[in-house]
PDB file of C-alpha atoms in Angstrom:
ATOM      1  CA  UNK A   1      86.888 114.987  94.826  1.00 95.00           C
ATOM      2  CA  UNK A   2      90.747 116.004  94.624  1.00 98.00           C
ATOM      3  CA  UNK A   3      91.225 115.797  90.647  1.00 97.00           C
ATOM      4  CA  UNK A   4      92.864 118.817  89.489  1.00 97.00           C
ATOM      5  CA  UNK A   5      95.441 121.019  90.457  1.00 97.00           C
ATOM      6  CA  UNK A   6      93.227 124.169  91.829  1.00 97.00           C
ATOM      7  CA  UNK A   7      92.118 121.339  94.411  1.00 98.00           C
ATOM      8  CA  UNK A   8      95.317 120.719  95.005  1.00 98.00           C
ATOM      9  CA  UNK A   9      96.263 124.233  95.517  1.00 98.00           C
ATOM     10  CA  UNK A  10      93.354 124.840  97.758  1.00 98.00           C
ATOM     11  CA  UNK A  11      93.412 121.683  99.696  1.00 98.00           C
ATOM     12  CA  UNK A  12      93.327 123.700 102.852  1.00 97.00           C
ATOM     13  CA  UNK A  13      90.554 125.876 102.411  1.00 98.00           C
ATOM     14  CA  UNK A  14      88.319 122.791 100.903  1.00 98.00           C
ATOM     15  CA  UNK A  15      89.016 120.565 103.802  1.00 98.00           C
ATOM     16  CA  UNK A  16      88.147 123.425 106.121  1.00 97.00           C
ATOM     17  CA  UNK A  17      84.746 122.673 104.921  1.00 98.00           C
ATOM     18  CA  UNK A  18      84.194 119.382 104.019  1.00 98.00           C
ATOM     19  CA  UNK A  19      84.162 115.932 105.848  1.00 98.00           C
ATOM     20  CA  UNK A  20      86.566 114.254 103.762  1.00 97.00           C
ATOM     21  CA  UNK A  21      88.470 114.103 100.531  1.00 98.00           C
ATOM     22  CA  UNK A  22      88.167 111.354  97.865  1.00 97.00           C
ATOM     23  CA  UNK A  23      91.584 111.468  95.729  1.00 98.00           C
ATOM     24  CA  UNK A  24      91.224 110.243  91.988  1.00 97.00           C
ATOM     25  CA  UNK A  25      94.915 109.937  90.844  1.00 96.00           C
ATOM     26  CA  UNK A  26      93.947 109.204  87.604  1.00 94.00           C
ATOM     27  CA  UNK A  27      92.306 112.667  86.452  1.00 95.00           C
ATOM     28  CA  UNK A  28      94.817 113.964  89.214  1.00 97.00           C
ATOM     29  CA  UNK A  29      98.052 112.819  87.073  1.00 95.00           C
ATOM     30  CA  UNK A  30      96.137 113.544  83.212  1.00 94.00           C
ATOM     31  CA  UNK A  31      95.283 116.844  84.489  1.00 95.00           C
ATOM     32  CA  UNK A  32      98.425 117.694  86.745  1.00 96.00           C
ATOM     33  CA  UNK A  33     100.621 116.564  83.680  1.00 95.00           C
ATOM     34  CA  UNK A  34      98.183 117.874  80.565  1.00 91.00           C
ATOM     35  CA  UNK A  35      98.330 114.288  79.504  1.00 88.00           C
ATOM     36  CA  UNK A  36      95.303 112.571  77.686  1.00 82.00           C
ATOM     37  CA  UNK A  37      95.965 109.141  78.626  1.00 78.00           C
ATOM     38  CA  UNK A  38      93.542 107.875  75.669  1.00 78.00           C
ATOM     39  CA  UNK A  39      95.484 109.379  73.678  1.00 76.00           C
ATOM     40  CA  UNK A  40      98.278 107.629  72.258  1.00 76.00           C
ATOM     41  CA  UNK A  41     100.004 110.215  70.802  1.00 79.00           C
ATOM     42  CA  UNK A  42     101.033 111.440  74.314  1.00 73.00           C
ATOM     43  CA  UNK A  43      99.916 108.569  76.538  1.00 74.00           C
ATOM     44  CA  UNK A  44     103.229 107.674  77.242  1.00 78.00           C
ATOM     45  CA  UNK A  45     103.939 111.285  79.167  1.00 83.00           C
ATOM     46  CA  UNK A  46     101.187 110.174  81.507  1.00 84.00           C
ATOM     47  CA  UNK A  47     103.510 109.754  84.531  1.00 92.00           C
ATOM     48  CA  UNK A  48     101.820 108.154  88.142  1.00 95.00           C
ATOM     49  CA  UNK A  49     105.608 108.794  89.731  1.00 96.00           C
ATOM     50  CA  UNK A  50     106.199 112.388  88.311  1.00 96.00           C
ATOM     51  CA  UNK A  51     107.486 114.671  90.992  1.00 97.00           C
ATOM     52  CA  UNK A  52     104.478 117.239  90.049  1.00 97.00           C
ATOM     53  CA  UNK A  53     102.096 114.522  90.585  1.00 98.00           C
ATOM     54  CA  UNK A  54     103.684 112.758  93.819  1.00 98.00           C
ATOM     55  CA  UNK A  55     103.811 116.585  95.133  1.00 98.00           C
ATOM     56  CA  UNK A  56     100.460 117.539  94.561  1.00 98.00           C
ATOM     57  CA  UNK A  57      99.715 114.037  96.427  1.00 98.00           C
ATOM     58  CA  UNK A  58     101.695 114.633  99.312  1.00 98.00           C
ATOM     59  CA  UNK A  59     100.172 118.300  99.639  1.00 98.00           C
ATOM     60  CA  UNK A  60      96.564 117.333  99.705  1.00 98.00           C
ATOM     61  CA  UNK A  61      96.863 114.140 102.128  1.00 98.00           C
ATOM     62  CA  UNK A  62      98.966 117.301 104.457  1.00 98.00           C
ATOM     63  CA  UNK A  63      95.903 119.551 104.064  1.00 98.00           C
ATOM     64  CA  UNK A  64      93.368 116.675 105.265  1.00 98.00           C
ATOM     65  CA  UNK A  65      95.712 115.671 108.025  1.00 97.00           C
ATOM     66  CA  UNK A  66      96.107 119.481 109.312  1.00 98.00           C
ATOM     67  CA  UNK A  67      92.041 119.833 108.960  1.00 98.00           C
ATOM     68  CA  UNK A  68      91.462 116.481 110.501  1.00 98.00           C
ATOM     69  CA  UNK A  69      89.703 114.596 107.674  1.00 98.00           C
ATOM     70  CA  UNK A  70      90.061 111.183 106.500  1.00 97.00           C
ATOM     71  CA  UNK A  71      91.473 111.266 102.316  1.00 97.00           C
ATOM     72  CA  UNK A  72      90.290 108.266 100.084  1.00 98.00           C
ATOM     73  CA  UNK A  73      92.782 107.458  97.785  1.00 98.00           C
ATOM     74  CA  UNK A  74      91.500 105.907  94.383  1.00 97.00           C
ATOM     75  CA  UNK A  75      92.372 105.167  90.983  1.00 94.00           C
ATOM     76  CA  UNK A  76      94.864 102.931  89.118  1.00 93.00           C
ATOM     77  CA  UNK A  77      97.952 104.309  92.034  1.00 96.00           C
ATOM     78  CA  UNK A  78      96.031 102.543  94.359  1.00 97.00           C
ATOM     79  CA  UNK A  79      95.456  99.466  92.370  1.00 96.00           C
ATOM     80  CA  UNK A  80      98.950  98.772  91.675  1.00 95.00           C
ATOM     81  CA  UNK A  81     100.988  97.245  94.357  1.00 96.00           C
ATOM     82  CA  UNK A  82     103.899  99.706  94.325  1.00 97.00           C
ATOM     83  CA  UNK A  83     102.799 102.863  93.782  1.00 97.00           C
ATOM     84  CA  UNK A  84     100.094 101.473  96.829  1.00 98.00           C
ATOM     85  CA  UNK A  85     103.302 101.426  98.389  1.00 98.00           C
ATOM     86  CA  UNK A  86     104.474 104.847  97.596  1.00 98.00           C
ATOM     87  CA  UNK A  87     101.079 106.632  98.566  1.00 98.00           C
ATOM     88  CA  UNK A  88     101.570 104.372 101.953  1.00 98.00           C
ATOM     89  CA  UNK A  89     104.538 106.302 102.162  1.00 98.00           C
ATOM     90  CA  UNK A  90     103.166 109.307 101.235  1.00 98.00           C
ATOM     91  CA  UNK A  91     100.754 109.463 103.708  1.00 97.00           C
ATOM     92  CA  UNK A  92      98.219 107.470 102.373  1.00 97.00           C
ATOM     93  CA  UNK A  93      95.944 105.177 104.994  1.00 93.00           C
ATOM     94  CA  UNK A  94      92.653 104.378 102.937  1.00 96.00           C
ATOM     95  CA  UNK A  95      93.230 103.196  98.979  1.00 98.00           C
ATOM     96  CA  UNK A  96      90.134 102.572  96.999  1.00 97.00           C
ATOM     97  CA  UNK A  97      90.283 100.062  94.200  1.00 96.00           C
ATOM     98  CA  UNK A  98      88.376  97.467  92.216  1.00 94.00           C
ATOM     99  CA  UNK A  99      87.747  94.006  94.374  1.00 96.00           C
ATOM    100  CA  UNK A 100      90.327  91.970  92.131  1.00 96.00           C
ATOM    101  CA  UNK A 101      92.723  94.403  92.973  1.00 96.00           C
ATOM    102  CA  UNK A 102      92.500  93.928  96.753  1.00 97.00           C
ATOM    103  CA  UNK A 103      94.478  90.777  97.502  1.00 96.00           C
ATOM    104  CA  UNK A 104      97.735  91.803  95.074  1.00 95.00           C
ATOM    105  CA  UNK A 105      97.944  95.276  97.165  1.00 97.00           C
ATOM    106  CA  UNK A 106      96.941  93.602 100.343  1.00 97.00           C
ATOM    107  CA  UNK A 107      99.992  91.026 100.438  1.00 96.00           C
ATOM    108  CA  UNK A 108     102.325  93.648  99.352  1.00 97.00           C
ATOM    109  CA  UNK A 109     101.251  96.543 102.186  1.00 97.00           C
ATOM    110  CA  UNK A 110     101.091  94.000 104.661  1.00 97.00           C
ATOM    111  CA  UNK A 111     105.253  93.121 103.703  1.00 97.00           C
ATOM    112  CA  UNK A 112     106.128  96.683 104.359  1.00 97.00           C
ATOM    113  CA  UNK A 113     107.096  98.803 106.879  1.00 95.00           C
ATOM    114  CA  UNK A 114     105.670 102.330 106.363  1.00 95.00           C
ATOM    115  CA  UNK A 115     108.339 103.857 107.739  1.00 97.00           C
ATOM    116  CA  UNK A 116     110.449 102.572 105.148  1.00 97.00           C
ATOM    117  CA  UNK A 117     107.966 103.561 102.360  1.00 97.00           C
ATOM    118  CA  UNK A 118     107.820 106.874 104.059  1.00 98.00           C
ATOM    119  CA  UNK A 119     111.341 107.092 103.652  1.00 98.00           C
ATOM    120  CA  UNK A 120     111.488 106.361 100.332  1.00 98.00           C
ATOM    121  CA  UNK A 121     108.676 108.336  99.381  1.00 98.00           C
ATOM    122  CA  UNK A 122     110.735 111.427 101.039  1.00 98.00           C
ATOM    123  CA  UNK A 123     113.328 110.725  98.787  1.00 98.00           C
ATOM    124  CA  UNK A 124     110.656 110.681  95.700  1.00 98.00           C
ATOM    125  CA  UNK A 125     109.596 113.612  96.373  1.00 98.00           C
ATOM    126  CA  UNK A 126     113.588 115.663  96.486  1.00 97.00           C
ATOM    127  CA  UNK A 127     113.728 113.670  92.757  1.00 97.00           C
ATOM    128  CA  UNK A 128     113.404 116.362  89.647  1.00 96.00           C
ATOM    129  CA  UNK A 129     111.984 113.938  86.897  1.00 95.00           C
ATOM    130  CA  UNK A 130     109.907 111.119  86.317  1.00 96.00           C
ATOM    131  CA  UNK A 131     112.801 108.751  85.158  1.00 95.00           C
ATOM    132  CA  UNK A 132     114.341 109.726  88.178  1.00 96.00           C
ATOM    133  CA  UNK A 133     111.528 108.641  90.730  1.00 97.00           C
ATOM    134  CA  UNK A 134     110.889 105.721  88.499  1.00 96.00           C
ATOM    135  CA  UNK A 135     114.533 104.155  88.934  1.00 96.00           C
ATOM    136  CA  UNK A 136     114.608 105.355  92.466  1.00 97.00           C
ATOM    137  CA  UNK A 137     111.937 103.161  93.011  1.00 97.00           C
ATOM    138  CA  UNK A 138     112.645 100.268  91.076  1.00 96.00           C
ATOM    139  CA  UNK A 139     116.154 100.032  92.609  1.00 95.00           C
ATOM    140  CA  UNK A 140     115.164 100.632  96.759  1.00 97.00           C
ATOM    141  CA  UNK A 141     111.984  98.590  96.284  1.00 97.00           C
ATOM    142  CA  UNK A 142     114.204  95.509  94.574  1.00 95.00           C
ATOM    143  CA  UNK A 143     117.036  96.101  97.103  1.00 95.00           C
ATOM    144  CA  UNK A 144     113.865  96.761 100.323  1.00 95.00           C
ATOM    145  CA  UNK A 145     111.485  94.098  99.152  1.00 96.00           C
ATOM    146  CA  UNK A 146     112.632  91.580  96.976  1.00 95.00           C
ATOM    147  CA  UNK A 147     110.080  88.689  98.196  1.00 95.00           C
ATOM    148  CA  UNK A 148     107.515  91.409  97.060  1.00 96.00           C
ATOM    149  CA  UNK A 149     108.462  92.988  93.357  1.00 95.00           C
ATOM    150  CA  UNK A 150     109.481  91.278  90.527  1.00 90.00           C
ATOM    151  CA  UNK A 151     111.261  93.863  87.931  1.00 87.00           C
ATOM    152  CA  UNK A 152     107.977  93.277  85.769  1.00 87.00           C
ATOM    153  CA  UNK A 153     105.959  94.573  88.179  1.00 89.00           C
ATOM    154  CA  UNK A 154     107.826  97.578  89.229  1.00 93.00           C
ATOM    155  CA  UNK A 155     107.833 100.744  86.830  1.00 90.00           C
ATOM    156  CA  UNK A 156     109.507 100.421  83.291  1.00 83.00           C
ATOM    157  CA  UNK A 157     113.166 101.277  83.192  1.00 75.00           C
ATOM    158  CA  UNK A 158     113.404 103.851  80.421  1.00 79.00           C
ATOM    159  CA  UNK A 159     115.817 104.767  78.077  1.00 62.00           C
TER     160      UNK A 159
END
């Protein structure tokens, strides 16, 4: 399992030895971020589409493609049709969710072309902030995909 950031930082050397990875983004981003997400004093810093996070992503799914090993990607990322789309882009080829889950994220993937989520995910990563990823992708996937994402079901715009 690829939960916190010393896995992440040692991606490399772990896959070296193991068969696979199994990627839980949701310890991944409370743990990447110091965010208790059951916490609602600081829930709302609990950012899926922070730059740390979406790095720390991109370098583990790198380390299993160097060593050869497939990465499982679960959690609520890979639940939720557009960040699905993101980790697509990313790198991503095996998301792990819950069965209800399935069909939303199925329809959506199979509307995209992953070389345009890989393009967009390229430009996620060169963002600096969370607010900044978050518009990013609210505004290519609405401009990209419109049959796909409604503005409710894209990230909130923030003030």
């Amino acid at each position: 399992m690829i939960e916190v950031p010393s896995a992440v930082m040692t991606a490399d050397k772990i896959a070296a030895v193991v068969d696979f990875f199994q990627l839980g983004t949701n310890d991944l981003v409370q743990y990447v971020l110091a965010v208790d997400r059951g916490n609602d004093r600081v829930s709302d810093w609990f950012r899926s589409l922070h730059p740390a996070v979406l790095g720390s992503i991109s370098r583990t799914l790198r380390a299993a493609r160097q060593a050869d090993i497939p990465t499982i990607v679960c959690g609520e990322m890979a639940s939720t049709p557009a960040y699905a789309v993101v980790l697509i882009g990313l790198g991503a080829d095996d998301l792990s969710m819950t069965p209800s889950a399935i069909p939303r994220v199925s329809r959506v993937l199979s509307g995209i072309d992953s070389r345009e989520a890989a393009a967009i995910a390229a430009e996620c990563l060169d963002c600096e902030t969370a607010d900044e990823v978050e518009a990013l992708v609210r505004r290519r996937f609405l401009a990209q995909w419109p049959e796909l994402f409604a503005s409710e079901n894209l990230p909130p715009a923030r003030d």
